Coordinates of C-alpha atoms and ligand atoms in Angstrom, one line a residue:
M1 CA -14.6 -3.7 7.9
T2 CA -15.3 -5.7 4.8
S3 CA -13.0 -7.4 2.5
H4 CA -12.9 -7.5 -1.2
P5 CA -11.1 -9.1 -3.9
I6 CA -8.5 -6.6 -5.3
H7 CA -8.4 -8.4 -8.4
P8 CA -11.2 -10.9 -9.9
D9 CA -8.4 -13.6 -9.6
G10 CA -7.7 -12.4 -5.9
P11 CA -6.5 -12.2 -3.3
T12 CA -9.3 -10.9 -1.1
L13 CA -7.8 -8.1 1.1
S14 CA -9.4 -5.8 3.8
R15 CA -10.8 -2.5 2.6
I16 CA -8.3 -0.8 4.4
I17 CA -4.7 -1.9 4.6
A18 CA -2.3 -1.3 7.6
G19 CA 1.2 -0.1 6.5
A20 CA 4.3 -1.1 8.8
W21 CA 6.7 1.3 7.3
R22 CA 6.8 3.6 10.3
W23 CA 6.5 0.9 12.9
H24 CA 10.2 0.6 13.9
S25 CA 9.6 3.9 15.9
V26 CA 7.3 2.3 18.6
S27 CA 7.9 -0.5 21.0
A28 CA 7.4 -4.3 20.4
E29 CA 4.3 -4.2 22.9
Q30 CA 2.8 -1.4 20.7
V31 CA 3.4 -3.4 17.5
D32 CA 1.5 -6.3 19.1
R33 CA -1.3 -3.7 19.9
L34 CA -1.1 -2.3 16.4
I35 CA -1.6 -5.8 14.8
Q36 CA -4.4 -6.8 17.3
T37 CA -6.3 -3.5 16.9
S38 CA -6.2 -3.7 13.2
L39 CA -7.4 -7.5 13.4
D40 CA -10.2 -6.6 15.8
E41 CA -11.3 -3.9 13.4
G42 CA -11.3 -6.1 10.5
I43 CA -8.0 -4.7 9.1
T44 CA -6.4 -8.1 8.1
S45 CA -3.9 -6.9 5.2
F46 CA -0.5 -5.7 6.3
D47 CA 1.9 -3.9 3.8
H48 CA 5.6 -4.1 4.4
A49 CA 8.9 -3.6 2.2
D50 CA 12.4 -5.4 2.8
I51 CA 13.9 -1.9 3.3
Y52 CA 11.3 -0.5 5.8
G53 CA 13.0 0.4 9.2
D54 CA 16.4 -0.2 7.6
H55 CA 15.6 -3.5 6.7
G56 CA 14.2 -4.3 10.1
N57 CA 10.6 -4.0 10.1
E58 CA 9.6 -7.3 8.5
A59 CA 11.6 -8.9 11.5
I60 CA 9.8 -6.7 13.9
F61 CA 6.5 -7.8 12.6
G62 CA 7.8 -11.5 12.4
Q63 CA 8.7 -11.4 16.1
S64 CA 5.2 -10.2 17.1
L65 CA 3.8 -13.2 14.7
K66 CA 6.2 -15.5 16.9
R67 CA 4.7 -14.4 20.1
N68 CA 1.4 -14.7 18.6
P69 CA 1.7 -17.6 16.1
S70 CA -2.2 -18.0 15.7
L71 CA -2.7 -14.7 13.9
R72 CA -0.9 -15.6 10.8
S73 CA -3.8 -17.4 9.3
R74 CA -6.1 -14.5 10.0
M75 CA -3.9 -12.1 7.8
Q76 CA -2.7 -11.2 4.4
L77 CA 1.0 -10.3 4.2
I78 CA 2.1 -7.7 1.2
T79 CA 5.7 -6.9 0.8
K80 CA 8.2 -5.3 -1.7
C81 CA 11.4 -5.7 -3.2
G82 CA 13.7 -3.9 -5.7
I83 CA 15.2 -1.0 -3.7
K84 CA 18.7 -1.2 -2.5
F85 CA 20.5 1.6 -0.3
P86 CA 23.7 1.8 1.5
S87 CA 23.2 0.4 5.2
P88 CA 25.4 -1.4 7.8
H89 CA 22.8 -4.4 7.1
R90 CA 23.9 -4.2 3.4
P91 CA 27.6 -3.7 3.2
A92 CA 27.9 -4.4 -0.4
T93 CA 25.7 -1.7 -1.3
W94 CA 27.4 1.7 -1.8
I95 CA 25.0 3.7 -3.6
K96 CA 21.1 3.8 -3.8
H97 CA 19.9 2.0 -6.7
Y98 CA 17.2 -0.4 -8.0
D99 CA 17.8 -4.2 -8.5
T100 CA 15.2 -6.2 -10.4
S101 CA 17.2 -8.8 -11.5
K102 CA 15.7 -12.2 -11.0
E103 CA 18.4 -13.4 -8.5
H104 CA 17.7 -10.4 -6.6
I105 CA 13.9 -10.7 -6.7
Q106 CA 14.4 -14.5 -5.6
W107 CA 16.8 -13.8 -2.9
S108 CA 14.8 -10.8 -1.3
A109 CA 11.2 -12.6 -1.3
E110 CA 13.0 -15.7 0.3
N111 CA 14.6 -13.2 3.0
S112 CA 11.3 -11.6 3.6
L113 CA 9.9 -15.0 4.5
K114 CA 12.6 -15.3 6.8
M115 CA 12.3 -12.1 8.4
L116 CA 8.4 -12.4 8.5
G117 CA 8.6 -16.0 9.9
T118 CA 6.0 -17.3 7.4
D119 CA 6.1 -20.1 4.7
H120 CA 4.2 -17.6 2.1
I121 CA 3.8 -14.1 1.0
D122 CA 0.3 -13.3 0.0
V123 CA 1.3 -10.3 -2.5
L124 CA 4.9 -9.3 -3.6
L125 CA 5.3 -5.9 -5.4
I126 CA 8.3 -4.6 -7.4
H127 CA 8.9 -1.5 -5.2
R128 CA 9.8 1.1 -7.8
P129 CA 10.2 1.1 -11.6
D130 CA 13.9 0.2 -12.2
P131 CA 15.5 2.0 -15.3
L132 CA 17.4 -1.2 -16.0
M133 CA 14.3 -3.6 -15.5
H134 CA 13.4 -5.8 -18.2
P135 CA 10.0 -7.5 -18.0
A136 CA 11.2 -11.1 -19.1
E137 CA 13.5 -11.2 -16.4
M138 CA 11.0 -10.1 -13.6
A139 CA 8.4 -12.4 -15.1
E140 CA 10.8 -15.3 -14.7
A141 CA 11.5 -14.7 -11.0
F142 CA 7.7 -14.2 -10.3
L143 CA 7.0 -17.5 -12.1
R144 CA 9.6 -19.4 -10.1
L145 CA 8.3 -17.9 -6.7
R146 CA 4.8 -18.6 -7.9
K147 CA 5.5 -22.4 -8.6
E148 CA 7.5 -22.9 -5.6
G149 CA 4.4 -21.6 -3.5
K150 CA 6.6 -18.9 -1.7
V151 CA 4.4 -16.0 -3.2
L152 CA 0.7 -16.2 -4.1
H153 CA 0.0 -13.1 -6.2
F154 CA 2.1 -10.3 -7.7
G155 CA 2.0 -6.7 -8.5
V156 CA 4.1 -3.5 -8.7
S157 CA 4.3 -0.3 -7.0
N158 CA 4.8 3.3 -8.4
F159 CA 4.7 2.2 -12.1
T160 CA 3.4 4.4 -14.9
P161 CA 0.6 3.0 -17.0
T162 CA 2.9 2.0 -19.7
Q163 CA 5.3 0.2 -17.7
F164 CA 2.4 -1.6 -16.1
R165 CA 1.3 -2.6 -19.5
M166 CA 4.6 -3.8 -20.6
F167 CA 5.3 -6.0 -17.6
Q168 CA 1.7 -7.4 -17.8
S169 CA 2.2 -8.4 -21.4
Y170 CA 5.2 -10.7 -20.4
L171 CA 3.1 -12.6 -17.5
D172 CA 0.2 -15.2 -18.0
F173 CA -1.3 -14.3 -14.5
P174 CA -2.3 -11.0 -13.6
L175 CA -0.4 -8.2 -11.9
I176 CA -3.0 -7.7 -9.2
T177 CA -2.3 -4.0 -8.1
N178 CA -0.2 -1.0 -8.6
Q179 CA 0.4 0.5 -5.2
I180 CA 0.7 4.5 -6.0
E181 CA 0.7 7.5 -4.1
I182 CA -2.7 9.1 -3.9
S183 CA -4.5 11.4 -1.5
L184 CA -6.1 14.7 -1.3
N185 CA -2.4 16.0 -1.0
R186 CA -1.5 14.0 -4.1
I187 CA -3.9 14.0 -7.0
D188 CA -1.8 13.4 -10.1
S189 CA -3.3 9.8 -10.4
L190 CA -6.6 11.0 -10.9
F191 CA -5.7 12.6 -14.3
N192 CA -2.5 10.8 -15.4
G193 CA -3.9 7.5 -16.4
D194 CA -2.9 5.8 -13.2
L195 CA -6.5 5.0 -12.4
D196 CA -7.8 4.4 -15.8
T197 CA -5.2 1.7 -16.4
A198 CA -6.3 0.2 -12.9
I199 CA -9.8 -0.3 -14.2
E200 CA -8.8 -1.6 -17.8
F201 CA -7.0 -4.2 -16.0
K202 CA -9.2 -4.9 -13.2
A203 CA -6.4 -4.2 -10.9
S204 CA -7.7 -2.0 -8.1
P205 CA -4.8 0.2 -6.9
M206 CA -3.5 0.4 -3.3
A207 CA -3.1 4.1 -2.1
W208 CA 0.1 4.8 -0.2
S209 CA 0.2 7.8 2.1
P210 CA -3.4 8.2 2.0
L211 CA -3.5 11.1 4.5
G212 CA -0.4 12.7 2.9
G213 CA 1.9 11.2 5.5
G214 CA 0.0 13.3 8.2
K215 CA 0.9 16.6 6.4
P216 CA -2.0 19.1 6.8
L217 CA -4.0 20.3 3.8
M218 CA -3.7 24.0 3.0
V219 CA -7.3 24.6 3.0
D220 CA -9.8 26.7 5.1
E221 CA -10.2 24.8 8.2
R222 CA -14.0 26.0 8.7
E223 CA -14.9 24.3 5.3
V224 CA -13.3 21.2 6.5
F225 CA -14.7 21.0 9.9
G226 CA -18.2 22.0 8.5
K227 CA -18.2 18.9 6.0
A228 CA -16.7 16.6 8.6
A229 CA -19.5 17.7 11.1
R230 CA -22.1 16.9 8.4
Y231 CA -20.9 13.5 8.0
N232 CA -20.5 13.0 11.7
A233 CA -17.0 12.0 10.9
S234 CA -13.4 13.3 11.3
Y235 CA -11.0 14.9 8.5
T236 CA -9.3 11.6 8.5
Q237 CA -12.4 9.5 7.9
L238 CA -13.6 12.2 5.1
A239 CA -10.0 11.9 3.4
L240 CA -10.3 8.1 3.5
A241 CA -13.9 8.1 2.2
W242 CA -12.7 10.4 -0.6
L243 CA -10.3 7.8 -1.9
M244 CA -12.8 4.8 -1.7
K245 CA -15.4 6.7 -3.6
H246 CA -13.4 6.3 -6.6
P247 CA -14.8 3.7 -9.1
A248 CA -11.1 2.1 -9.4
F249 CA -11.8 0.7 -6.0
I250 CA -9.0 2.2 -4.2
F251 CA -7.6 0.2 -1.0
P252 CA -6.0 3.0 1.3
I253 CA -2.8 1.9 3.3
I254 CA -2.9 3.8 6.6
G255 CA 0.4 4.2 8.4
T256 CA -0.4 5.5 11.8
T257 CA 1.4 4.0 14.9
K258 CA -1.5 4.7 17.0
P259 CA -4.0 2.1 17.8
E260 CA -6.8 4.9 18.4
R261 CA -6.1 6.2 14.8
I262 CA -6.7 2.7 13.4
K263 CA -10.0 2.6 14.7
E264 CA -10.8 6.1 13.6
A265 CA -9.7 5.1 10.2
A266 CA -11.6 1.8 10.1
W267 CA -14.7 3.8 10.5
S268 CA -14.2 5.6 7.3
T269 CA -15.7 2.8 5.5
Q270 CA -19.1 3.9 7.0
V271 CA -18.8 7.2 5.4
N272 CA -20.7 7.5 2.0
L273 CA -19.7 10.7 0.3
D274 CA -22.1 12.5 -1.8
R275 CA -20.9 13.2 -5.4
Q276 CA -21.0 16.9 -5.1
D277 CA -19.1 16.6 -1.7
W278 CA -16.5 14.6 -3.4
F279 CA -16.2 17.3 -5.9
E280 CA -16.0 20.0 -3.4
M281 CA -12.9 18.3 -1.6
L282 CA -11.4 18.1 -4.9
K283 CA -11.7 21.7 -5.4
W284 CA -10.2 22.4 -2.0
V285 CA -7.1 21.0 -3.3
M286 CA -7.1 22.0 -7.0
G287 CA -8.1 25.5 -5.6
K288 CA -10.8 25.8 -8.5
E289 CA -13.7 24.1 -9.9
M290 CA -13.6 21.6 -12.5
P291 CA -13.5 23.3 -16.1
Ligands
NAP1 P1 -0.6 8.1 6.0 O1 -1.6 7.3 6.8 O2 -0.8 9.0 5.0 O3 0.4 9.0 7.2 C1 0.7 8.4 8.4 C2 1.4 9.6 9.2 O4 0.4 10.5 9.6 C3 1.9 9.0 10.5 O5 3.1 9.6 10.8 C4 0.7 9.4 11.5 O6 1.3 9.7 12.8 C5 0.5 11.0 10.9 N1 -0.9 11.4 11.3 C6 -1.3 12.6 11.7 N2 -2.6 12.8 12.1 C7 -3.1 11.3 11.6 C8 -4.4 10.9 12.0 N3 -5.5 11.6 12.3 N4 -4.7 9.7 11.6 C9 -3.6 8.9 10.9 N5 -2.4 9.3 11.0 C10 -2.1 10.4 11.4 O7 0.4 7.0 5.4 P2 2.0 6.7 5.3 O8 2.5 6.3 6.7 O9 2.8 7.9 4.9 O10 2.1 5.5 4.4 C11 1.3 4.5 4.5 C12 1.8 3.2 4.1 O11 2.1 3.4 2.6 C13 3.3 2.9 4.7 O12 3.2 2.3 6.0 C14 3.8 1.8 3.7 O13 3.1 0.5 4.1 C15 3.2 2.5 2.5 N6 4.3 3.2 1.5 C16 4.4 2.7 0.3 C17 5.4 3.5 -0.5 C18 5.7 3.0 -1.9 O14 6.6 3.7 -2.5 N7 4.9 1.9 -2.2 C19 5.7 4.7 -0.1 C20 5.6 5.1 1.3 C21 4.6 4.5 2.0 P3 1.0 8.8 14.1 O15 1.8 7.6 13.7 O16 1.4 9.6 15.1 O17 -0.4 8.5 14.1

């Protein structure tokens, strides 16, 4: 697996990223295996959020790093902040809401450092656009974390193109990504300006749930298997290759909890889809050809 800058000003991330959202559902030994298998396959970038696993997954990952401290220097850690929900771990929160105040961004990033057991986060993202966000406030928090060396690069997630542009206009360093939901199960970003904006700002997107969270596609299986067989690939590999063919240079974030599926996904970087096959896969999910 190769690595690439996600933005001309960095950072360099693996072409496929491993997402830790579901990793609280497996044992500590399995988390060790997931990390090791990812690294063995060249998947060196790991996606987290403060809230994953009811605020527990960063610590689970941090414990694994504690057992294997030499691994930290071989990986890039991405995490997110800004969502709050009621939980025994957050007794002061009584309603789900977003908080992009500078105090919360600073606190959350510092807490992520503690949970992950690291002295820096490679990429910090605002998890979702907050209806009460002000870009100047978020920019102040980012600037401080950057000056302190606690976070190296910054981005957003689930932002619309106008929200991305607004926030970028308040920063004198680049937002390096917008992490969005895009897959054969969810194609809105192809047509709503998300990917155009990514290309405009040279900020390659990360794709969350790139396999639709494991939900099957409602398409004729014979067609899918026929195409997969022609590429000597699995459906998973075709679906990831379909994302990676886009000129916005999408970085898929896979969410499996199975080492063998990490290996399967890694092989998708070898699949070079023909343009017409790409459009046929789009037709599977649109139910019709392009106009
Ligand atoms: P995904 O890779 O689309 O889905 C993974 C799920 O599909 C797992 O439950 C997996 O089960 C299942 N699956 C079934 N067949 C599979 C196969 N052949 N290969 C691989 N997986 C298969 O991604 P996701 O977990 O929904 O999301 C990926 C990452 O995106 C998360 O870990 C998180 O880091 C990030 N994310 C971000 C946001 C955001 O708002 N920014 C939102 C959601 C997720 P097994 O575990 O049994 O393989």
